[in-house]
Short mmCIF file of C-alpha atoms and ligand atoms in Angstrom, two decimals:
data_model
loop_
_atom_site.label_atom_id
_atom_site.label_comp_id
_atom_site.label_asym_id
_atom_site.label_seq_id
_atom_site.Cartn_x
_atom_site.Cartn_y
_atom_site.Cartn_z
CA UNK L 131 126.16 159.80 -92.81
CA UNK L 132 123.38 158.59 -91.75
CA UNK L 133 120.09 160.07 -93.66
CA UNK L 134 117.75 158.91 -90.91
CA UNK L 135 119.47 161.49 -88.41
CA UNK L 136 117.59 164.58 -87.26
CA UNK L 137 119.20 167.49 -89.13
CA UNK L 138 120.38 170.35 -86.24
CA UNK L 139 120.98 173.39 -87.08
CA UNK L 140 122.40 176.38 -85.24
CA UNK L 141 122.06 180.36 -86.28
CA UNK L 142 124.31 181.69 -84.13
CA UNK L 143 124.69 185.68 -83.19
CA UNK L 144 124.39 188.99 -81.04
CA UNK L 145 120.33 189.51 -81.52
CA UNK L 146 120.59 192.88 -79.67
CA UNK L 147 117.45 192.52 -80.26
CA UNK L 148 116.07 190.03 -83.13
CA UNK L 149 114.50 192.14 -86.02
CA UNK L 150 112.17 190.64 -88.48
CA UNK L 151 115.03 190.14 -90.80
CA UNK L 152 116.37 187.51 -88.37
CA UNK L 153 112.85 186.04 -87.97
CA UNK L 154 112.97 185.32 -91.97
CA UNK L 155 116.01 183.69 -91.88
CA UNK L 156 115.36 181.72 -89.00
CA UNK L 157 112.01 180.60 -90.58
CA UNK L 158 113.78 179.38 -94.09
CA UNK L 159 115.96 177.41 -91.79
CA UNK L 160 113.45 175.38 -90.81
CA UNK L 161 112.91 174.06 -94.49
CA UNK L 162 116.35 172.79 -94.62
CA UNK L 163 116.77 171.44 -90.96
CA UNK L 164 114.61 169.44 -88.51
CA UNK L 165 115.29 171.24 -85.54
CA UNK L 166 116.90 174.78 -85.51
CA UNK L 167 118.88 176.04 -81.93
CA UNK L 168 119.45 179.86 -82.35
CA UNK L 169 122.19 181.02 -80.11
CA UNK L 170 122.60 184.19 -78.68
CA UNK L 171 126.23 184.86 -78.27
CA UNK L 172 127.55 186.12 -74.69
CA UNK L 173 130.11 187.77 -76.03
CA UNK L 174 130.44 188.84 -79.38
CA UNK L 175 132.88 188.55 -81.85
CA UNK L 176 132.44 192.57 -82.96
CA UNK L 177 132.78 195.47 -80.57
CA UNK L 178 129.64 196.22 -80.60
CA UNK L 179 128.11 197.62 -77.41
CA UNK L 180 124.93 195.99 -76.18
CA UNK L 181 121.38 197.09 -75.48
CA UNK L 182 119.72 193.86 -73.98
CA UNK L 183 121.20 191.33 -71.90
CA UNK L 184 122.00 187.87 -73.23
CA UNK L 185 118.66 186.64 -71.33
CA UNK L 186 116.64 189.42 -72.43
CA UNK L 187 117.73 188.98 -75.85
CA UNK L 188 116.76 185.26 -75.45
CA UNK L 189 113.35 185.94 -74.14
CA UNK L 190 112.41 188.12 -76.79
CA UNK L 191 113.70 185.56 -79.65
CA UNK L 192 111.36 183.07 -77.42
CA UNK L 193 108.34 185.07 -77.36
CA UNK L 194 108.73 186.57 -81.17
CA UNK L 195 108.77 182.65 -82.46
CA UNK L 196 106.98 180.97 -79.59
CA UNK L 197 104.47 179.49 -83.03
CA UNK L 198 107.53 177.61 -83.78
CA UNK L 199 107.66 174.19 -82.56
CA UNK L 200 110.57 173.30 -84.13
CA UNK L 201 113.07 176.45 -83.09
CA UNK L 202 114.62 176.63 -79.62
CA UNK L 203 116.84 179.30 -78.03
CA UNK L 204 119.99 179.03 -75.86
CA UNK L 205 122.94 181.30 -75.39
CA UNK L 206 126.56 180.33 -75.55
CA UNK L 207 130.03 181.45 -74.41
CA UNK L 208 133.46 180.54 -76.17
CA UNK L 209 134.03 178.91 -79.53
CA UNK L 210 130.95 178.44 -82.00
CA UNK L 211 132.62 174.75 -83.08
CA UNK L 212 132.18 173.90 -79.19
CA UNK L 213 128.70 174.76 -78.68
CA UNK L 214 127.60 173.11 -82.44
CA UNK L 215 129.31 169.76 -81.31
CA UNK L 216 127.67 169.93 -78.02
CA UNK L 217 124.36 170.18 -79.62
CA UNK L 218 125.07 167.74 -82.38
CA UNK L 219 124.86 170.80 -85.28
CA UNK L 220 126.95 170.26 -88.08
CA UNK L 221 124.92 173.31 -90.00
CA UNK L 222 125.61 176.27 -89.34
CA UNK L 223 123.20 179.09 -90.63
CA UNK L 224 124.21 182.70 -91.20
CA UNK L 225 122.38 185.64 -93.08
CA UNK L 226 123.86 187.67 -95.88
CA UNK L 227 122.16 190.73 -96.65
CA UNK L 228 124.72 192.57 -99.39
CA UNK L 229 128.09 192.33 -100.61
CA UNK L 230 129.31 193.50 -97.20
CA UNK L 231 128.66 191.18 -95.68
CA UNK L 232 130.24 188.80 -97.71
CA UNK L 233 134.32 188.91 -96.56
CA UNK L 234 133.84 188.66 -92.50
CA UNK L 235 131.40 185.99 -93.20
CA UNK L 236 133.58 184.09 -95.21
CA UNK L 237 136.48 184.51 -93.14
CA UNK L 238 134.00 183.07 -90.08
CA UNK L 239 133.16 180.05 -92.27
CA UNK L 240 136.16 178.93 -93.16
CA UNK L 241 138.36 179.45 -89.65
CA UNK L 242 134.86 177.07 -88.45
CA UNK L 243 135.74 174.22 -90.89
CA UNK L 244 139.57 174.78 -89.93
CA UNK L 245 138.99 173.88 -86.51
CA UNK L 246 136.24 171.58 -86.92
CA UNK L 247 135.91 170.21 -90.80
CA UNK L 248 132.28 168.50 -90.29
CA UNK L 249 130.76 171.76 -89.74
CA UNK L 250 129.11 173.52 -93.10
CA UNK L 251 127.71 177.05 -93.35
CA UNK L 252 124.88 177.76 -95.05
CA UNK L 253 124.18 180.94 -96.37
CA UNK L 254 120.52 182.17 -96.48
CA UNK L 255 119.23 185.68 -97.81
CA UNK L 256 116.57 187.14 -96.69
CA UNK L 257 113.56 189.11 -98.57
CA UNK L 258 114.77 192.12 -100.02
CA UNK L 259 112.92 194.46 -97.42
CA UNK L 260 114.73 193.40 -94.69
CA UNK L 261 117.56 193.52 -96.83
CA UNK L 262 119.59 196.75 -95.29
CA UNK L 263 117.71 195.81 -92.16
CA UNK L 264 120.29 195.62 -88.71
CA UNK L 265 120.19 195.29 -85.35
CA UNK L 266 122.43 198.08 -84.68
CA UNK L 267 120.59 200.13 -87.27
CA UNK L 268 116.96 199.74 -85.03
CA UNK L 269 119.19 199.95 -81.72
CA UNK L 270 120.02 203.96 -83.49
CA UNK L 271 116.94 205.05 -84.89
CA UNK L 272 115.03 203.87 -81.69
CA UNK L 273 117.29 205.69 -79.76
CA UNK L 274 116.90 208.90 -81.65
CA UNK L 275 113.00 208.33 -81.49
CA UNK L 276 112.35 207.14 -84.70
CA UNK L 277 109.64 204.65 -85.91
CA UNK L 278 110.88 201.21 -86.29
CA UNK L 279 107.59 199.48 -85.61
CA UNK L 280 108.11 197.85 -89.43
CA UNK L 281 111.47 196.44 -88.63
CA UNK L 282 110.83 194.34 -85.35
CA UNK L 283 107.55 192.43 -83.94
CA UNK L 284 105.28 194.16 -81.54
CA UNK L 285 107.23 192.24 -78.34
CA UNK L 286 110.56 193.80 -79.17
CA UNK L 287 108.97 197.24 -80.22
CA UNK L 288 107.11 197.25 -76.71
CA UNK L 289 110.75 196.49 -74.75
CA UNK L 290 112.53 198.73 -76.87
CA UNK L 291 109.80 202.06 -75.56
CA UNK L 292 110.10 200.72 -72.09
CA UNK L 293 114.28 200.39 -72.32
CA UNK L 294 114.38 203.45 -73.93
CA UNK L 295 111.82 204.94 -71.35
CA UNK L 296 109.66 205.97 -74.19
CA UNK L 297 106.81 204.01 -72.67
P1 LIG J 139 126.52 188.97 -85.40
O1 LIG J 139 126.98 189.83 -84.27
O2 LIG J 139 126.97 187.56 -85.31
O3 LIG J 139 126.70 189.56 -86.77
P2 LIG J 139 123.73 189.61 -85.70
O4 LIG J 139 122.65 189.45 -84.69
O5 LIG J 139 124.04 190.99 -86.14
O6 LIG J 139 124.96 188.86 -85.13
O7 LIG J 139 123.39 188.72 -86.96
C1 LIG J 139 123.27 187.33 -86.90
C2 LIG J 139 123.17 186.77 -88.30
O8 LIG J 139 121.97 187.23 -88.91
C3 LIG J 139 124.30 187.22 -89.23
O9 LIG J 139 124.56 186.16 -90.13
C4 LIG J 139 123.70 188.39 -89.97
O10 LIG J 139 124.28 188.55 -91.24
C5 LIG J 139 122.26 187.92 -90.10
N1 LIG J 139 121.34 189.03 -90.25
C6 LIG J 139 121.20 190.11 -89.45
N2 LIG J 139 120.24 190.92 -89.92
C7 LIG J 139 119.76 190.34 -91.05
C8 LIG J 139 118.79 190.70 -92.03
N3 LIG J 139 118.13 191.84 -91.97
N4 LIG J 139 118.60 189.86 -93.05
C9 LIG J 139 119.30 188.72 -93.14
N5 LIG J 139 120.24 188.33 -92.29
C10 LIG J 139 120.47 189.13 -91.26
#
C-alpha cells in the first residue's frame, strides 16, 4: 500500500441526532485518519424509529463540527462496503461504549470484510462520561422533558426544544 495515500475514513450510523459521545469519537478519528466522511445512514440497520430526517441529522453533525476542517458529512443508502469504496475508505470507525455493544458490532465487522476484505474496523471508545450515553436514550428523556443539555451541543439541544415544541 502505498504510505503516501491520504488515509479516509468513514464513521458510519443513524445520528438521530449526534450526541457529544459521537463528537468524541469522531474527533479521535481524526488522529488516526487524514480525512474522516461521517455518514448518516438512510435507512438503518436497527428498527429504530427516527426523530430527524437524514438531512436534518446531517445539518446538525455539520454545524456541531463545522471547527473541523478535516471531517465532512454525507448520507448513504444500501451497503456500507459500497459507499466506503466509493469514497476510497478502507477504515471503517465504530464506537463501543460497553460489553453490549460488543456482539452486533462484531458481527457488522466481520460480514464487512466478508464482502469486501480491504475494509478494517476500528474500534474507538469514548471517555467514560459519555460512556452509557445514546441517541435513543436523549431522543427519551427529551421527550419526557428531561434535561439533556450535558449530553448534546447547544445546536442539537436548541432543535430538539423546537421539534419537541418545547421552544
Ligand atoms: P447505529 O444505528 O449504526 O448504531 P448510532 O448513531 O447509534 O448508529 O451510533 C453510531 C456509532 O457510534 C456506533 O458505533 C455506536 O456504537 C457509536 N456510539 C454511539 N453513541 C456513542 C457514545 N456515547 N460513545 C461512543 N460511541 C458511541
Amino acid at each position: 500500500m502505498n504510505s503516501t495515500r491520504e488515509r479516509v475514513g468513514l464513521y458510519p450510523g443513524s445520528f438521530d441526532p449526534i450526541t457529544l459521545g459521537h463528537e468524541d469519537i469522531a474527533r479521535r478519528a481524526l488522529s488516526v485518519v487524514d480525512r474522516l466522511i461521517i455518514a448518516v445512514a438512510h435507512t438503518s440497520t436497527h428498527d429504530k424509529r427516527g426523530l430527524f430526517s437524514v438531512q436534518e441529522r446531517v445539518g446538525l453533525i455539520r454545524e456541531v463540527l463545522e471547527d473541523e476542517e478535516r471531517i465532512e458529512v454525507r448520507s448513504f443508502e444500501g451497503l456500507l462496503v459500497e459507499f466506503a469504496k466509493a469514497q476510497g475508505a478502507h477504515l471503517v470507525f465504530r464506537g463501543l461504549r460497553a460489553v453490549s455493544d460488543f456482539e452486533y458490532e462484531l458481527q457488522m465487522a466481520q460480514m464487512n470484510q466478508e464482502l469486501w476484505p480491504d475494509i478494517e474496523t476500528i474500534f474507538l471508545v469514548p471517555e467514560v462520561r459519555y460512556s452509557f450515553l445514546s441517541s435513543s436514550l436523549v431522543r427519551q428523556v427529551a421527550t419526557l422533558g428531561g434535561d439533556v443539555s450535558g449530553l448534546v451541543s447547544p445546536s442539537v439541544l436548541k432543535r430538539l426544544h423546537e421539534k419537541l415544541g418545547g421552544g
